[in-house]
Amino acid sequence: MLADSLVARDASDEELARVHPPAYIELVRRETAAATDARYLSTGDTLVDASSFRVARRAAGGAIAAVQAGVAGKEAVFALVRPPGHHAEPTRGMGFCLFNNVAIAARAFQAGFGGRVLVVDFDYHHGNGTEAVAGNGLSYVSTHAYPAYPGTGAGSYRRSDDLIVNAPLPAAGISTEGFVALWQYLLPTVARIVRPDLLIVSAGFDYVAGDSVGDLGVDVDAAAPLAAVIRDVAAEHCGGSVAYVLEGGYGIAALTRSIAAIAAVSDGAQSESGIADPSAIPADVSQALHAFLHAQESF
Ligand SMILES: [Zn+2]
């Protein structure tokens, strides 16, 4: 499917309301309609103008369309959408985000098919909004710089039957091998515990070295081995279904190279990197995750 293209659609009010209360949806509608020029949404640091509600509704609908196509075709589908969504909490847009695209898409999947969703977030920043929504069959696993915007994501915990797994990384950066090795350990381990029916990826590429907003010092070529581990976990647990939804990433060359690599790997190209060296993962990060996940495996 990645070789084909889909048309996005608008998310309905009902679809938005599975994550955002009607009063917040109305606030976004009202404040953006009143914007005669670029201005900040009253709830946080998100610049909006008169078109923002329409665009954000289409982005959320694009994420839903990607999920529906990925599930129908048992394959990977990528939603190339903006604005991003993972900082949007139920009643608080912030960090360029208005509606939480991945959470809305996850709830649409659950409404249609039931089952558990694992949101996989490799954006440079922590998805505070997605963590806020997690629960009721939605688990969340994230690598992110810490401390860094938005200041959340320090640790991991269980919320009833769902996991919130946070891997805070040094804001000064991490080696490419360490980043890849971390995901090669983290995703299969979390998926074995959560047993998701669908993976939705908060695909932010501001981790790439040189990004003007993020920059974890990770090489752009990390996207291929990341896609390989996502593909393999989706094949094992989800019949191959995975929806990627664009989050951050502010260098066009890094975005295009990363997304092209994901497309190629998802379509069956072999990742050339093989298994990264687990000893490249920062020791404190590795120890904290091992301790938490080991306890969950015997839960
Ligand atoms: Zn980001």
Short mmCIF file of C-alpha atoms and ligand atoms in Angstrom, two decimals:
data_model
loop_
_atom_site.label_atom_id
_atom_site.label_comp_id
_atom_site.label_asym_id
_atom_site.label_seq_id
_atom_site.Cartn_x
_atom_site.Cartn_y
_atom_site.Cartn_z
CA MET A 1 0.00 0.00 0.00
CA LEU A 2 2.91 2.34 0.57
CA ALA A 3 3.44 2.36 -3.16
CA ASP A 4 -0.18 3.51 -3.59
CA SER A 5 -1.81 6.63 -2.28
CA LEU A 6 -4.96 7.14 -0.25
CA VAL A 7 -7.04 10.26 0.12
CA ALA A 8 -7.50 11.58 3.63
CA ARG A 9 -10.93 12.48 4.90
CA ASP A 10 -12.23 14.67 7.70
CA ALA A 11 -12.62 13.13 11.15
CA SER A 12 -16.20 13.51 12.32
CA ASP A 13 -17.12 15.30 15.55
CA GLU A 14 -17.98 11.88 16.97
CA GLU A 15 -14.52 10.53 16.10
CA LEU A 16 -12.78 13.57 17.63
CA ALA A 17 -15.00 13.27 20.72
CA ARG A 18 -13.68 9.80 21.57
CA VAL A 19 -10.55 11.65 22.75
CA HIS A 20 -11.50 15.32 23.11
CA PRO A 21 -14.58 16.56 25.02
CA PRO A 22 -17.07 18.53 22.90
CA ALA A 23 -16.27 21.73 24.82
CA TYR A 24 -12.61 21.54 23.74
CA ILE A 25 -13.52 20.78 20.12
CA GLU A 26 -15.79 23.80 20.21
CA LEU A 27 -13.02 25.94 21.73
CA VAL A 28 -10.68 25.06 18.85
CA ARG A 29 -13.44 25.72 16.33
CA ARG A 30 -14.35 29.08 17.90
CA GLU A 31 -10.83 30.40 18.49
CA THR A 32 -9.56 29.49 15.04
CA ALA A 33 -12.68 30.90 13.34
CA ALA A 34 -12.06 34.18 15.13
CA ALA A 35 -8.39 34.32 14.14
CA THR A 36 -7.93 37.06 11.60
CA ASP A 37 -4.18 36.48 11.72
CA ALA A 38 -1.83 33.88 13.23
CA ARG A 39 -2.37 33.68 17.00
CA TYR A 40 -1.84 31.24 19.84
CA LEU A 41 -4.54 28.84 20.93
CA SER A 42 -5.56 29.83 24.45
CA THR A 43 -4.66 26.41 25.92
CA GLY A 44 -1.02 26.34 24.87
CA ASP A 45 1.83 27.05 22.54
CA THR A 46 0.16 26.19 19.24
CA LEU A 47 -0.01 28.84 16.56
CA VAL A 48 -3.32 28.78 14.68
CA ASP A 49 -5.11 30.73 12.00
CA ALA A 50 -8.57 30.60 10.47
CA SER A 51 -7.84 27.36 8.56
CA SER A 52 -6.42 25.41 11.52
CA PHE A 53 -9.60 23.63 12.63
CA ARG A 54 -10.26 22.37 9.12
CA VAL A 55 -6.66 21.23 8.66
CA ALA A 56 -6.46 19.52 12.07
CA ARG A 57 -9.75 17.70 11.45
CA ARG A 58 -8.38 16.45 8.12
CA ALA A 59 -5.12 15.32 9.77
CA ALA A 60 -7.04 13.27 12.34
CA GLY A 61 -9.18 11.79 9.58
CA GLY A 62 -6.02 10.96 7.63
CA ALA A 63 -4.74 8.98 10.59
CA ILE A 64 -8.05 7.10 10.76
CA ALA A 65 -7.90 6.41 7.02
CA ALA A 66 -4.38 5.00 7.42
CA VAL A 67 -5.54 2.71 10.22
CA GLN A 68 -8.52 1.48 8.22
CA ALA A 69 -6.40 0.79 5.15
CA GLY A 70 -3.63 -0.85 7.16
CA VAL A 71 -6.09 -3.15 8.91
CA ALA A 72 -7.97 -3.99 5.70
CA GLY A 73 -4.79 -4.76 3.78
CA LYS A 74 -2.77 -6.20 6.68
CA GLU A 75 0.06 -3.91 5.71
CA ALA A 76 1.83 -0.67 6.56
CA VAL A 77 0.22 2.64 5.65
CA PHE A 78 1.74 6.07 6.27
CA ALA A 79 -0.41 9.14 7.03
CA LEU A 80 1.52 12.20 5.83
CA VAL A 81 -0.35 14.70 7.95
CA ARG A 82 0.19 17.97 9.76
CA PRO A 83 -0.42 19.38 12.29
CA PRO A 84 1.14 16.69 14.48
CA GLY A 85 -0.87 15.34 17.40
CA HIS A 86 1.05 13.66 20.19
CA HIS A 87 1.25 16.70 22.49
CA ALA A 88 -2.52 17.31 22.36
CA GLU A 89 -4.15 16.28 25.64
CA PRO A 90 -7.93 15.82 25.80
CA THR A 91 -8.57 19.45 26.78
CA ARG A 92 -5.26 21.11 25.94
CA GLY A 93 -3.73 21.73 22.55
CA MET A 94 -0.01 22.51 22.77
CA GLY A 95 3.32 21.94 21.03
CA PHE A 96 2.00 22.55 17.48
CA CYS A 97 -0.82 20.04 18.15
CA LEU A 98 -4.61 20.56 18.22
CA PHE A 99 -6.08 17.04 18.10
CA ASN A 100 -4.29 13.84 19.05
CA ASN A 101 -4.24 12.08 15.69
CA VAL A 102 -2.87 8.73 16.86
CA ALA A 103 -5.21 8.51 19.85
CA ILE A 104 -8.22 9.39 17.69
CA ALA A 105 -7.17 6.74 15.17
CA ALA A 106 -6.64 4.19 17.95
CA ARG A 107 -10.13 4.82 19.36
CA ALA A 108 -11.63 4.58 15.86
CA PHE A 109 -9.96 1.18 15.46
CA GLN A 110 -11.27 0.01 18.81
CA ALA A 111 -14.79 1.26 18.02
CA GLY A 112 -14.76 -0.65 14.74
CA PHE A 113 -12.89 -3.81 15.59
CA GLY A 114 -12.25 -3.93 19.33
CA GLY A 115 -8.85 -5.02 20.52
CA ARG A 116 -5.68 -3.47 21.88
CA VAL A 117 -3.51 -0.80 20.31
CA LEU A 118 0.14 -0.08 21.00
CA VAL A 119 1.28 3.42 20.08
CA VAL A 120 4.98 3.47 19.23
CA ASP A 121 6.49 6.96 19.53
CA PHE A 122 10.06 7.55 18.36
CA ASP A 123 9.71 11.34 18.00
CA TYR A 124 12.42 13.40 19.76
CA HIS A 125 9.75 14.69 22.16
CA HIS A 126 7.60 12.85 24.67
CA GLY A 127 3.97 12.43 23.64
CA ASN A 128 2.39 13.78 26.80
CA GLY A 129 -1.00 13.93 25.10
CA THR A 130 -0.96 10.29 24.07
CA GLU A 131 0.21 9.23 27.53
CA ALA A 132 -2.69 11.22 29.02
CA VAL A 133 -5.16 9.31 26.82
CA ALA A 134 -3.58 5.84 27.34
CA GLY A 135 -5.65 3.18 29.06
CA ASN A 136 -8.77 1.28 28.01
CA GLY A 137 -6.78 -0.88 25.61
CA LEU A 138 -4.28 1.74 24.50
CA SER A 139 -0.67 1.21 25.57
CA TYR A 140 2.17 3.60 24.83
CA VAL A 141 5.91 3.19 24.35
CA SER A 142 8.17 6.18 23.74
CA THR A 143 11.81 7.16 23.41
CA HIS A 144 12.41 10.86 23.87
CA ALA A 145 14.91 13.42 25.03
CA TYR A 146 14.70 14.15 28.74
CA PRO A 147 14.71 16.70 30.18
CA ALA A 148 13.32 18.50 27.16
CA TYR A 149 9.97 19.85 25.98
CA PRO A 150 7.32 19.12 27.27
CA GLY A 151 9.04 17.94 30.48
CA THR A 152 7.07 14.69 30.90
CA GLY A 153 7.95 11.03 30.35
CA ALA A 154 10.41 10.36 33.15
CA GLY A 155 9.28 6.84 34.00
CA SER A 156 7.19 3.79 33.18
CA TYR A 157 4.10 2.44 34.87
CA ARG A 158 0.99 0.34 34.42
CA ARG A 159 -2.48 1.88 34.10
CA SER A 160 -4.85 -1.01 34.84
CA ASP A 161 -4.27 -3.45 31.94
CA ASP A 162 -2.22 -1.07 29.83
CA LEU A 163 1.44 -0.09 29.85
CA ILE A 164 3.03 3.32 29.61
CA VAL A 165 6.68 2.68 28.83
CA ASN A 166 8.93 5.73 28.76
CA ALA A 167 12.58 5.58 27.78
CA PRO A 168 14.01 9.03 28.60
CA LEU A 169 17.25 9.63 26.73
CA PRO A 170 20.00 12.20 27.32
CA ALA A 171 18.98 15.44 25.62
CA ALA A 172 22.60 15.80 24.53
CA GLY A 173 22.07 12.80 22.29
CA ILE A 174 22.60 9.07 21.88
CA SER A 175 24.56 6.98 19.40
CA THR A 176 22.73 5.72 16.34
CA GLU A 177 23.61 2.17 17.32
CA GLY A 178 22.25 2.74 20.82
CA PHE A 179 18.99 4.19 19.49
CA VAL A 180 18.45 1.28 17.11
CA ALA A 181 19.47 -1.31 19.71
CA LEU A 182 17.05 0.23 22.20
CA TRP A 183 14.10 -0.14 19.83
CA GLN A 184 15.20 -3.65 18.82
CA TYR A 185 14.94 -4.60 22.50
CA LEU A 186 12.06 -2.38 23.55
CA LEU A 187 9.38 -2.95 20.93
CA PRO A 188 9.39 -6.78 20.82
CA THR A 189 9.50 -6.91 24.63
CA VAL A 190 6.62 -4.47 25.13
CA ALA A 191 4.58 -6.15 22.38
CA ARG A 192 5.06 -9.55 24.00
CA ILE A 193 3.48 -8.17 27.17
CA VAL A 194 0.77 -6.01 25.60
CA ARG A 195 -0.12 -8.37 22.71
CA PRO A 196 -1.47 -5.56 20.53
CA ASP A 197 -3.88 -6.07 17.65
CA LEU A 198 -2.58 -2.95 15.93
CA LEU A 199 0.54 -0.78 15.98
CA ILE A 200 0.16 2.94 15.43
CA VAL A 201 3.45 4.77 15.08
CA SER A 202 3.90 8.38 16.16
CA ALA A 203 6.49 8.85 13.46
CA GLY A 204 8.48 11.95 14.32
CA PHE A 205 11.86 12.45 12.69
CA ASP A 206 13.15 15.30 14.80
CA TYR A 207 15.48 12.75 16.47
CA VAL A 208 17.66 12.99 13.35
CA ALA A 209 21.00 14.77 13.75
CA GLY A 210 20.80 18.39 12.64
CA ASP A 211 17.03 18.79 13.15
CA SER A 212 16.33 22.42 13.99
CA VAL A 213 13.86 21.64 16.81
CA GLY A 214 14.99 18.28 18.21
CA ASP A 215 18.27 16.52 17.29
CA LEU A 216 19.24 13.43 19.29
CA GLY A 217 22.33 13.08 17.11
CA VAL A 218 20.93 9.95 15.44
CA ASP A 219 21.78 9.26 11.80
CA VAL A 220 18.99 9.50 9.22
CA ASP A 221 19.71 5.88 8.27
CA ALA A 222 18.19 4.71 11.58
CA ALA A 223 14.73 4.78 9.97
CA ALA A 224 15.36 1.53 8.07
CA PRO A 225 16.18 -0.67 11.08
CA LEU A 226 13.37 1.01 13.05
CA ALA A 227 10.94 0.13 10.27
CA ALA A 228 12.27 -3.43 10.20
CA VAL A 229 11.58 -4.03 13.88
CA ILE A 230 8.14 -2.42 13.56
CA ARG A 231 7.37 -4.56 10.50
CA ASP A 232 8.45 -7.74 12.28
CA VAL A 233 6.47 -6.99 15.44
CA ALA A 234 3.39 -6.06 13.37
CA ALA A 235 3.73 -9.34 11.49
CA GLU A 236 4.02 -11.36 14.69
CA HIS A 237 1.18 -9.73 16.64
CA CYS A 238 -1.03 -7.71 14.30
CA GLY A 239 -1.25 -9.69 11.07
CA GLY A 240 1.08 -7.10 9.53
CA SER A 241 -1.18 -4.10 10.22
CA VAL A 242 0.61 -0.89 11.14
CA ALA A 243 -0.30 2.75 10.65
CA TYR A 244 2.42 5.39 10.68
CA VAL A 245 1.29 8.92 11.47
CA LEU A 246 3.68 11.85 10.96
CA GLU A 247 4.59 13.83 14.06
CA GLY A 248 7.65 16.12 14.23
CA GLY A 249 10.67 16.41 11.97
CA TYR A 250 11.63 19.75 10.54
CA GLY A 251 14.24 18.99 7.90
CA ILE A 252 12.66 18.11 4.56
CA ALA A 253 15.63 15.96 3.44
CA ALA A 254 15.55 13.93 6.67
CA LEU A 255 11.79 13.47 6.38
CA THR A 256 11.87 12.31 2.77
CA ARG A 257 14.81 9.95 3.27
CA SER A 258 13.31 8.47 6.44
CA ILE A 259 9.84 7.95 5.01
CA ALA A 260 11.25 6.47 1.79
CA ALA A 261 13.28 4.01 3.87
CA ILE A 262 10.20 3.05 5.87
CA ALA A 263 8.27 2.48 2.65
CA ALA A 264 11.01 0.27 1.22
CA VAL A 265 11.45 -1.78 4.39
CA SER A 266 7.70 -2.16 4.89
CA ASP A 267 7.41 -3.45 1.34
CA GLY A 268 9.90 -6.18 2.12
CA ALA A 269 13.34 -4.71 1.54
CA GLN A 270 15.85 -6.08 4.01
CA SER A 271 17.30 -3.69 6.51
CA GLU A 272 21.05 -3.90 6.09
CA SER A 273 21.90 -2.99 9.63
CA GLY A 274 21.20 -6.34 11.29
CA ILE A 275 21.11 -6.48 15.06
CA ALA A 276 22.59 -3.47 16.80
CA ASP A 277 24.85 -3.92 19.83
CA PRO A 278 22.74 -3.77 23.02
CA SER A 279 25.74 -2.50 24.98
CA ALA A 280 25.40 0.77 23.02
CA ILE A 281 22.20 1.56 24.97
CA PRO A 282 22.95 3.96 27.87
CA ALA A 283 23.31 1.73 30.95
CA ASP A 284 20.86 3.63 33.16
CA VAL A 285 18.17 3.58 30.46
CA SER A 286 18.71 -0.12 29.86
CA GLN A 287 18.59 -1.00 33.56
CA ALA A 288 15.42 0.97 34.24
CA LEU A 289 13.61 -0.61 31.30
CA HIS A 290 14.78 -4.12 32.11
CA ALA A 291 13.61 -3.80 35.69
CA PHE A 292 10.19 -2.44 34.74
CA LEU A 293 9.51 -4.81 31.86
CA HIS A 294 10.74 -7.87 33.70
CA ALA A 295 8.26 -7.11 36.48
CA GLN A 296 5.46 -6.72 33.91
CA GLU A 297 6.27 -10.01 32.19
CA SER A 298 5.55 -11.85 35.39
CA PHE A 299 2.53 -9.67 36.23
ZN ZN B 1 8.90 16.27 18.21
#
